[in-house]
Amino acid sequence: MSFGEAVSTCLRKFADPNGRASRAEFWYFYLALLLGNVGAFLLATLVSIVVPPVGGGLFLLILVANVVSLIPLLCVQARRFHDQDLSGALVLQPVLPGDSAGLHVPGGHARPQPPRPRSTMGR
């Protein structure tokens, strides 16, 4: 999966945590969000140096865009968990207070996996 395909797939499945996501899809989308944030932050910083009132508005716009981008990020992360045969509800585990609030995520703990044999080809 290419960079563009991964980003378009994640944006097309904006709020759909169902299904599976490949490793490339998850990391390319994460990279796109990271590069977008760095670029937007640099642009807002440069604009705020030249025209301070406009720069403050750009930082507010970046904050709103980051909050909105959490939805597809959490959904692609849930699909990535599904690809690893884990519950997609694991994306909520760092956010919610866990068992102290009476929440128990079924299948929330990863099963220990035996180590995979390493390939010796090309050595």
Short mmCIF file of N, CA, C and O in Angstrom, two decimals:
data_model
loop_
_atom_site.label_atom_id
_atom_site.label_comp_id
_atom_site.label_asym_id
_atom_site.label_seq_id
_atom_site.Cartn_x
_atom_site.Cartn_y
_atom_site.Cartn_z
N MET A 1 0.85 -1.17 0.00
CA MET A 1 0.00 0.00 0.00
C MET A 1 0.90 1.24 0.00
O MET A 1 1.81 1.35 0.80
N SER A 2 0.60 2.15 -0.89
CA SER A 2 1.41 3.37 -0.99
C SER A 2 0.94 4.40 0.03
O SER A 2 -0.10 4.26 0.67
N PHE A 3 1.73 5.47 0.15
CA PHE A 3 1.42 6.54 1.10
C PHE A 3 0.06 7.17 0.78
O PHE A 3 -0.78 7.33 1.66
N GLY A 4 -0.17 7.50 -0.47
CA GLY A 4 -1.43 8.13 -0.87
C GLY A 4 -2.63 7.22 -0.67
O GLY A 4 -3.70 7.67 -0.25
N GLU A 5 -2.46 5.93 -1.01
CA GLU A 5 -3.56 4.98 -0.81
C GLU A 5 -3.92 4.84 0.66
O GLU A 5 -5.10 4.75 1.01
N ALA A 6 -2.90 4.81 1.51
CA ALA A 6 -3.15 4.66 2.95
C ALA A 6 -3.91 5.86 3.50
O ALA A 6 -4.88 5.70 4.24
N VAL A 7 -3.49 7.05 3.12
CA VAL A 7 -4.16 8.27 3.62
C VAL A 7 -5.58 8.34 3.09
O VAL A 7 -6.53 8.62 3.84
N SER A 8 -5.78 8.05 1.80
CA SER A 8 -7.14 8.12 1.25
C SER A 8 -8.04 7.04 1.85
O SER A 8 -9.22 7.29 2.09
N THR A 9 -7.50 5.85 2.13
CA THR A 9 -8.30 4.81 2.76
C THR A 9 -8.73 5.23 4.16
O THR A 9 -9.89 5.05 4.53
N CYS A 10 -7.82 5.80 4.92
CA CYS A 10 -8.17 6.22 6.28
C CYS A 10 -9.16 7.36 6.28
O CYS A 10 -10.04 7.42 7.15
N LEU A 11 -9.05 8.27 5.32
CA LEU A 11 -10.02 9.36 5.26
C LEU A 11 -11.37 8.89 4.73
O LEU A 11 -12.41 9.41 5.13
N ARG A 12 -11.36 7.89 3.86
CA ARG A 12 -12.61 7.33 3.35
C ARG A 12 -13.35 6.58 4.47
O ARG A 12 -14.56 6.62 4.56
N LYS A 13 -12.59 5.88 5.32
CA LYS A 13 -13.17 5.17 6.46
C LYS A 13 -13.04 6.04 7.71
O LYS A 13 -12.61 5.58 8.76
N PHE A 14 -13.42 7.31 7.59
CA PHE A 14 -13.18 8.33 8.62
C PHE A 14 -13.60 7.88 10.02
O PHE A 14 -12.84 7.99 10.96
N ALA A 15 -14.80 7.36 10.17
CA ALA A 15 -15.30 6.97 11.49
C ALA A 15 -15.73 5.51 11.51
O ALA A 15 -16.69 5.14 12.19
N ASP A 16 -15.02 4.67 10.76
CA ASP A 16 -15.38 3.25 10.67
C ASP A 16 -14.28 2.39 11.30
O ASP A 16 -13.25 2.14 10.69
N PRO A 17 -14.50 1.93 12.56
CA PRO A 17 -13.50 1.09 13.20
C PRO A 17 -13.59 -0.38 12.81
O PRO A 17 -12.83 -1.20 13.30
N ASN A 18 -14.53 -0.73 11.94
CA ASN A 18 -14.73 -2.14 11.56
C ASN A 18 -13.76 -2.52 10.45
O ASN A 18 -13.41 -1.72 9.59
N GLY A 19 -13.36 -3.77 10.46
CA GLY A 19 -12.47 -4.27 9.44
C GLY A 19 -11.04 -4.35 9.95
O GLY A 19 -10.77 -4.34 11.15
N ARG A 20 -10.13 -4.42 9.00
CA ARG A 20 -8.71 -4.56 9.34
C ARG A 20 -7.89 -3.50 8.61
O ARG A 20 -8.28 -3.05 7.54
N ALA A 21 -6.77 -3.13 9.21
CA ALA A 21 -5.86 -2.17 8.59
C ALA A 21 -4.46 -2.78 8.60
O ALA A 21 -4.01 -3.32 9.61
N SER A 22 -3.79 -2.66 7.48
CA SER A 22 -2.43 -3.18 7.41
C SER A 22 -1.49 -2.29 8.20
O SER A 22 -1.81 -1.15 8.56
N ARG A 23 -0.32 -2.81 8.46
CA ARG A 23 0.69 -2.03 9.18
C ARG A 23 1.06 -0.78 8.39
O ARG A 23 1.20 0.31 8.95
N ALA A 24 1.21 -0.92 7.08
CA ALA A 24 1.57 0.22 6.24
C ALA A 24 0.48 1.29 6.28
O ALA A 24 0.78 2.49 6.36
N GLU A 25 -0.78 0.87 6.24
CA GLU A 25 -1.88 1.83 6.28
C GLU A 25 -1.83 2.65 7.57
O GLU A 25 -1.95 3.87 7.55
N PHE A 26 -1.64 1.97 8.70
CA PHE A 26 -1.60 2.66 9.98
C PHE A 26 -0.43 3.63 10.04
O PHE A 26 -0.61 4.81 10.35
N TRP A 27 0.77 3.18 9.72
CA TRP A 27 1.95 4.03 9.89
C TRP A 27 2.02 5.15 8.86
O TRP A 27 2.49 6.25 9.16
N TYR A 28 1.57 4.90 7.64
CA TYR A 28 1.55 5.97 6.65
C TYR A 28 0.55 7.06 7.06
O TYR A 28 0.81 8.25 6.88
N PHE A 29 -0.59 6.67 7.59
CA PHE A 29 -1.56 7.67 8.04
C PHE A 29 -1.01 8.44 9.23
O PHE A 29 -1.16 9.66 9.31
N TYR A 30 -0.36 7.73 10.14
CA TYR A 30 0.25 8.40 11.29
C TYR A 30 1.33 9.39 10.82
O TYR A 30 1.41 10.52 11.32
N LEU A 31 2.12 8.98 9.85
CA LEU A 31 3.15 9.86 9.29
C LEU A 31 2.52 11.08 8.62
O LEU A 31 3.02 12.20 8.77
N ALA A 32 1.42 10.88 7.90
CA ALA A 32 0.74 12.01 7.25
C ALA A 32 0.24 13.01 8.29
O ALA A 32 0.37 14.23 8.11
N LEU A 33 -0.34 12.51 9.38
CA LEU A 33 -0.80 13.41 10.44
C LEU A 33 0.38 14.15 11.07
O LEU A 33 0.30 15.36 11.35
N LEU A 34 1.46 13.44 11.31
CA LEU A 34 2.63 14.06 11.92
C LEU A 34 3.21 15.15 11.01
O LEU A 34 3.47 16.27 11.47
N LEU A 35 3.39 14.84 9.74
CA LEU A 35 3.93 15.83 8.80
C LEU A 35 2.99 17.02 8.64
O LEU A 35 3.43 18.17 8.54
N GLY A 36 1.69 16.74 8.60
CA GLY A 36 0.71 17.82 8.51
C GLY A 36 0.77 18.73 9.72
O GLY A 36 0.70 19.97 9.59
N ASN A 37 0.90 18.15 10.90
CA ASN A 37 0.99 18.96 12.12
C ASN A 37 2.26 19.78 12.17
O ASN A 37 2.24 20.96 12.54
N VAL A 38 3.38 19.18 11.80
CA VAL A 38 4.65 19.92 11.81
C VAL A 38 4.60 21.06 10.80
O VAL A 38 4.98 22.20 11.11
N GLY A 39 4.11 20.78 9.61
CA GLY A 39 4.00 21.82 8.59
C GLY A 39 3.06 22.94 8.99
O GLY A 39 3.37 24.13 8.83
N ALA A 40 1.90 22.59 9.55
CA ALA A 40 0.94 23.60 9.98
C ALA A 40 1.50 24.43 11.13
O ALA A 40 1.31 25.66 11.19
N PHE A 41 2.20 23.79 12.04
CA PHE A 41 2.78 24.51 13.17
C PHE A 41 3.86 25.47 12.70
O PHE A 41 3.93 26.62 13.16
N LEU A 42 4.71 25.03 11.76
CA LEU A 42 5.74 25.92 11.23
C LEU A 42 5.12 27.11 10.50
O LEU A 42 5.57 28.25 10.65
N LEU A 43 4.09 26.85 9.70
CA LEU A 43 3.42 27.92 8.99
C LEU A 43 2.78 28.91 9.97
O LEU A 43 2.91 30.12 9.81
N ALA A 44 2.10 28.39 10.99
CA ALA A 44 1.46 29.27 11.97
C ALA A 44 2.51 30.07 12.74
O ALA A 44 2.27 31.24 13.07
N THR A 45 3.65 29.47 13.02
CA THR A 45 4.71 30.20 13.72
C THR A 45 5.26 31.33 12.86
O THR A 45 5.43 32.45 13.34
N LEU A 46 5.51 31.04 11.59
CA LEU A 46 6.00 32.09 10.69
C LEU A 46 4.98 33.21 10.52
O LEU A 46 5.33 34.39 10.52
N VAL A 47 3.72 32.86 10.37
CA VAL A 47 2.67 33.87 10.21
C VAL A 47 2.53 34.68 11.49
O VAL A 47 2.34 35.90 11.43
N SER A 48 2.64 34.05 12.64
CA SER A 48 2.49 34.78 13.90
C SER A 48 3.65 35.74 14.14
O SER A 48 3.49 36.73 14.85
N ILE A 49 4.79 35.47 13.55
CA ILE A 49 5.91 36.42 13.65
C ILE A 49 5.62 37.67 12.82
O ILE A 49 5.86 38.79 13.25
N VAL A 50 5.07 37.46 11.63
CA VAL A 50 4.80 38.57 10.72
C VAL A 50 3.52 39.32 11.12
O VAL A 50 3.50 40.54 11.22
N VAL A 51 2.44 38.56 11.34
CA VAL A 51 1.14 39.16 11.68
C VAL A 51 0.61 38.43 12.92
O VAL A 51 -0.12 37.45 12.80
N PRO A 52 0.95 38.90 14.12
CA PRO A 52 0.60 38.18 15.35
C PRO A 52 -0.88 37.84 15.53
O PRO A 52 -1.19 36.72 15.94
N PRO A 53 -1.84 38.71 15.24
CA PRO A 53 -3.24 38.32 15.47
C PRO A 53 -3.69 37.15 14.59
O PRO A 53 -4.46 36.29 15.03
N VAL A 54 -3.20 37.10 13.36
CA VAL A 54 -3.58 36.01 12.46
C VAL A 54 -2.95 34.70 12.91
O VAL A 54 -3.56 33.64 12.84
N GLY A 55 -1.73 34.76 13.40
CA GLY A 55 -1.03 33.56 13.88
C GLY A 55 -1.76 32.89 15.01
O GLY A 55 -1.84 31.66 15.07
N GLY A 56 -2.32 33.68 15.93
CA GLY A 56 -3.08 33.09 17.04
C GLY A 56 -4.29 32.33 16.55
O GLY A 56 -4.63 31.26 17.06
N GLY A 57 -4.94 32.86 15.53
CA GLY A 57 -6.09 32.18 14.94
C GLY A 57 -5.69 30.88 14.26
O GLY A 57 -6.42 29.89 14.29
N LEU A 58 -4.51 30.87 13.64
CA LEU A 58 -4.03 29.64 13.00
C LEU A 58 -3.74 28.55 14.03
O LEU A 58 -4.00 27.37 13.79
N PHE A 59 -3.18 28.95 15.18
CA PHE A 59 -2.93 27.95 16.23
C PHE A 59 -4.24 27.36 16.73
O PHE A 59 -4.32 26.16 17.03
N LEU A 60 -5.28 28.18 16.82
CA LEU A 60 -6.59 27.68 17.23
C LEU A 60 -7.14 26.72 16.18
O LEU A 60 -7.71 25.68 16.51
N LEU A 61 -6.94 27.06 14.91
CA LEU A 61 -7.38 26.18 13.83
C LEU A 61 -6.63 24.84 13.86
O LEU A 61 -7.22 23.78 13.63
N ILE A 62 -5.35 24.87 14.18
CA ILE A 62 -4.56 23.64 14.30
C ILE A 62 -5.09 22.78 15.44
O ILE A 62 -5.20 21.56 15.32
N LEU A 63 -5.44 23.42 16.55
CA LEU A 63 -6.01 22.68 17.68
C LEU A 63 -7.30 21.98 17.29
O LEU A 63 -7.50 20.80 17.59
N VAL A 64 -8.18 22.67 16.59
CA VAL A 64 -9.44 22.07 16.15
C VAL A 64 -9.18 20.92 15.17
O VAL A 64 -9.78 19.85 15.27
N ALA A 65 -8.24 21.11 14.25
CA ALA A 65 -7.90 20.06 13.29
C ALA A 65 -7.34 18.83 14.00
O ALA A 65 -7.63 17.69 13.61
N ASN A 66 -6.54 19.03 15.05
CA ASN A 66 -6.00 17.89 15.80
C ASN A 66 -7.09 17.12 16.52
O ASN A 66 -7.06 15.89 16.58
N VAL A 67 -8.05 17.83 17.09
CA VAL A 67 -9.16 17.15 17.77
C VAL A 67 -9.98 16.35 16.77
O VAL A 67 -10.35 15.21 17.03
N VAL A 68 -10.24 16.94 15.60
CA VAL A 68 -11.01 16.23 14.57
C VAL A 68 -10.23 15.03 14.04
O VAL A 68 -10.80 13.97 13.76
N SER A 69 -8.90 15.15 13.92
CA SER A 69 -8.10 14.05 13.37
C SER A 69 -7.97 12.88 14.34
O SER A 69 -7.51 11.81 13.94
N LEU A 70 -8.39 13.06 15.58
CA LEU A 70 -8.38 11.93 16.51
C LEU A 70 -9.35 10.83 16.09
O LEU A 70 -9.09 9.65 16.33
N ILE A 71 -10.46 11.21 15.47
CA ILE A 71 -11.47 10.22 15.08
C ILE A 71 -10.89 9.21 14.08
O ILE A 71 -10.91 8.00 14.34
N PRO A 72 -10.34 9.64 12.93
CA PRO A 72 -9.79 8.63 12.02
C PRO A 72 -8.56 7.93 12.58
O PRO A 72 -8.32 6.76 12.28
N LEU A 73 -7.79 8.61 13.44
CA LEU A 73 -6.62 7.96 14.03
C LEU A 73 -7.03 6.83 14.95
O LEU A 73 -6.46 5.74 14.90
N LEU A 74 -8.03 7.06 15.79
CA LEU A 74 -8.49 5.99 16.69
C LEU A 74 -9.15 4.86 15.90
O LEU A 74 -9.00 3.68 16.25
N CYS A 75 -9.86 5.20 14.82
CA CYS A 75 -10.50 4.16 14.01
C CYS A 75 -9.48 3.29 13.28
O CYS A 75 -9.62 2.07 13.24
N VAL A 76 -8.43 3.90 12.72
CA VAL A 76 -7.41 3.09 12.04
C VAL A 76 -6.63 2.27 13.07
O VAL A 76 -6.21 1.14 12.79
N GLN A 77 -6.48 2.80 14.27
CA GLN A 77 -5.81 2.03 15.31
C GLN A 77 -6.66 0.83 15.73
O GLN A 77 -6.13 -0.27 15.94
N ALA A 78 -7.97 1.01 15.81
CA ALA A 78 -8.86 -0.12 16.13
C ALA A 78 -8.80 -1.16 15.02
O ALA A 78 -8.75 -2.37 15.29
N ARG A 79 -8.79 -0.72 13.76
CA ARG A 79 -8.69 -1.68 12.65
C ARG A 79 -7.34 -2.39 12.67
O ARG A 79 -7.24 -3.56 12.32
N ARG A 80 -6.30 -1.70 13.11
CA ARG A 80 -4.97 -2.33 13.22
C ARG A 80 -4.99 -3.40 14.31
O ARG A 80 -4.40 -4.47 14.15
N PHE A 81 -5.66 -3.12 15.43
CA PHE A 81 -5.81 -4.14 16.48
C PHE A 81 -6.57 -5.35 15.95
O PHE A 81 -6.22 -6.49 16.26
N HIS A 82 -7.62 -5.11 15.14
CA HIS A 82 -8.37 -6.23 14.56
C HIS A 82 -7.47 -7.09 13.68
O HIS A 82 -7.61 -8.31 13.64
N ASP A 83 -6.54 -6.45 12.97
CA ASP A 83 -5.63 -7.18 12.10
C ASP A 83 -4.71 -8.10 12.92
O ASP A 83 -4.23 -9.10 12.42
N GLN A 84 -4.49 -7.74 14.18
CA GLN A 84 -3.66 -8.55 15.07
C GLN A 84 -4.50 -9.49 15.94
O GLN A 84 -4.02 -10.03 16.92
N ASP A 85 -5.78 -9.66 15.58
CA ASP A 85 -6.73 -10.50 16.31
C ASP A 85 -6.91 -10.05 17.75
O ASP A 85 -7.01 -10.86 18.67
N LEU A 86 -6.92 -8.73 17.97
CA LEU A 86 -7.17 -8.16 19.28
C LEU A 86 -8.45 -7.33 19.21
O LEU A 86 -8.92 -6.96 18.14
N SER A 87 -9.01 -7.01 20.35
CA SER A 87 -10.22 -6.21 20.41
C SER A 87 -9.91 -4.76 20.03
O SER A 87 -8.94 -4.17 20.51
N GLY A 88 -10.77 -4.19 19.20
CA GLY A 88 -10.61 -2.79 18.83
C GLY A 88 -10.87 -1.85 19.99
O GLY A 88 -10.49 -0.68 19.96
N ALA A 89 -11.53 -2.36 21.03
CA ALA A 89 -11.81 -1.54 22.21
C ALA A 89 -10.53 -1.19 22.97
O ALA A 89 -10.56 -0.34 23.86
N LEU A 90 -9.42 -1.81 22.62
CA LEU A 90 -8.16 -1.49 23.28
C LEU A 90 -7.72 -0.05 23.06
O LEU A 90 -6.95 0.48 23.85
N VAL A 91 -8.24 0.60 22.01
CA VAL A 91 -7.87 1.99 21.79
C VAL A 91 -8.40 2.87 22.91
O VAL A 91 -7.87 3.96 23.16
N LEU A 92 -9.44 2.42 23.60
CA LEU A 92 -10.01 3.21 24.69
C LEU A 92 -9.30 2.99 26.01
O LEU A 92 -9.51 3.75 26.95
N GLN A 93 -8.47 1.98 26.10
CA GLN A 93 -7.83 1.64 27.37
C GLN A 93 -6.97 2.76 27.95
O GLN A 93 -7.06 3.03 29.13
N PRO A 94 -6.17 3.49 27.17
CA PRO A 94 -5.40 4.58 27.78
C PRO A 94 -6.25 5.79 28.14
O PRO A 94 -5.86 6.60 28.96
N VAL A 95 -7.42 5.92 27.53
CA VAL A 95 -8.26 7.10 27.73
C VAL A 95 -9.18 6.95 28.93
O VAL A 95 -9.36 7.88 29.70
N LEU A 96 -9.77 5.79 29.07
CA LEU A 96 -10.74 5.55 30.14
C LEU A 96 -10.05 5.02 31.39
O LEU A 96 -9.01 4.37 31.31
N PRO A 97 -10.64 5.23 32.55
CA PRO A 97 -9.97 4.87 33.80
C PRO A 97 -9.97 3.38 34.13
O PRO A 97 -9.69 3.01 35.25
N GLY A 98 -10.31 2.52 33.23
CA GLY A 98 -10.15 1.08 33.42
C GLY A 98 -11.03 0.48 34.50
O GLY A 98 -12.16 0.89 34.70
N ASP A 99 -10.50 -0.52 35.20
CA ASP A 99 -11.29 -1.26 36.18
C ASP A 99 -11.69 -0.42 37.38
O ASP A 99 -12.61 -0.78 38.10
N SER A 100 -11.02 0.70 37.62
CA SER A 100 -11.40 1.53 38.75
C SER A 100 -12.79 2.12 38.54
O SER A 100 -13.47 2.46 39.49
N ALA A 101 -13.24 2.24 37.30
CA ALA A 101 -14.58 2.75 37.02
C ALA A 101 -15.54 1.62 36.70
O ALA A 101 -16.65 1.85 36.26
N GLY A 102 -15.12 0.39 36.90
CA GLY A 102 -15.97 -0.76 36.61
C GLY A 102 -15.95 -1.17 35.16
O GLY A 102 -16.73 -2.00 34.74
N LEU A 103 -15.06 -0.59 34.36
CA LEU A 103 -14.97 -0.94 32.95
C LEU A 103 -14.01 -2.10 32.78
O LEU A 103 -12.89 -2.07 33.27
N HIS A 104 -14.48 -3.11 32.11
CA HIS A 104 -13.60 -4.23 31.79
C HIS A 104 -13.73 -4.49 30.30
O HIS A 104 -14.81 -4.76 29.80
N VAL A 105 -12.64 -4.36 29.59
CA VAL A 105 -12.65 -4.59 28.16
C VAL A 105 -12.41 -6.08 27.92
O VAL A 105 -11.34 -6.60 28.25
N PRO A 106 -13.41 -6.80 27.39
CA PRO A 106 -13.21 -8.22 27.12
C PRO A 106 -12.09 -8.41 26.11
O PRO A 106 -12.04 -7.72 25.10
N GLY A 107 -11.20 -9.30 26.42
CA GLY A 107 -10.06 -9.54 25.53
C GLY A 107 -9.09 -8.39 25.55
O GLY A 107 -8.32 -8.20 24.63
N GLY A 108 -9.11 -7.62 26.61
CA GLY A 108 -8.28 -6.43 26.68
C GLY A 108 -6.81 -6.71 26.90
O GLY A 108 -5.99 -5.84 26.72
N HIS A 109 -6.48 -7.91 27.31
CA HIS A 109 -5.08 -8.23 27.54
C HIS A 109 -4.59 -9.10 26.39
O HIS A 109 -5.24 -10.05 26.00
N ALA A 110 -3.46 -8.74 25.87
CA ALA A 110 -2.90 -9.48 24.74
C ALA A 110 -2.47 -10.87 25.20
O ALA A 110 -1.93 -11.04 26.28
N ARG A 111 -2.76 -11.84 24.35
CA ARG A 111 -2.33 -13.20 24.65
C ARG A 111 -0.85 -13.32 24.36
O ARG A 111 -0.36 -12.79 23.37
N PRO A 112 -0.10 -14.01 25.23
CA PRO A 112 1.31 -14.20 24.92
C PRO A 112 1.46 -15.06 23.67
O PRO A 112 0.80 -16.07 23.51
N GLN A 113 2.30 -14.62 22.78
CA GLN A 113 2.51 -15.32 21.52
C GLN A 113 3.89 -15.96 21.55
O GLN A 113 4.85 -15.37 22.03
N PRO A 114 4.01 -17.17 21.01
CA PRO A 114 5.34 -17.76 20.92
C PRO A 114 6.18 -16.97 19.92
O PRO A 114 5.65 -16.38 18.98
N PRO A 115 7.48 -16.89 20.14
CA PRO A 115 8.32 -16.12 19.22
C PRO A 115 8.29 -16.74 17.82
O PRO A 115 8.27 -17.96 17.67
N ARG A 116 8.27 -15.86 16.83
CA ARG A 116 8.26 -16.32 15.44
C ARG A 116 9.69 -16.65 15.03
O ARG A 116 10.63 -15.94 15.39
N PRO A 117 9.86 -17.70 14.25
CA PRO A 117 11.23 -18.01 13.78
C PRO A 117 11.70 -16.93 12.82
O PRO A 117 10.95 -16.44 11.99
N ARG A 118 12.94 -16.55 12.96
CA ARG A 118 13.53 -15.53 12.09
C ARG A 118 13.97 -16.16 10.78
O ARG A 118 14.46 -17.28 10.75
N SER A 119 13.82 -15.39 9.74
CA SER A 119 14.25 -15.86 8.42
C SER A 119 15.77 -15.74 8.34
O SER A 119 16.37 -14.77 8.76
N THR A 120 16.38 -16.75 7.78
CA THR A 120 17.84 -16.73 7.60
C THR A 120 18.22 -16.48 6.16
O THR A 120 19.38 -16.59 5.80
N MET A 121 17.22 -16.16 5.32
CA MET A 121 17.51 -15.92 3.91
C MET A 121 18.26 -14.61 3.75
O MET A 121 17.97 -13.63 4.41
N GLY A 122 19.21 -14.59 2.89
CA GLY A 122 19.95 -13.37 2.59
C GLY A 122 21.09 -13.11 3.54
O GLY A 122 21.70 -12.07 3.52
N ARG A 123 21.41 -14.05 4.41
CA ARG A 123 22.53 -13.85 5.35
C ARG A 123 23.73 -14.60 4.89
O ARG A 123 23.79 -15.56 4.30
#
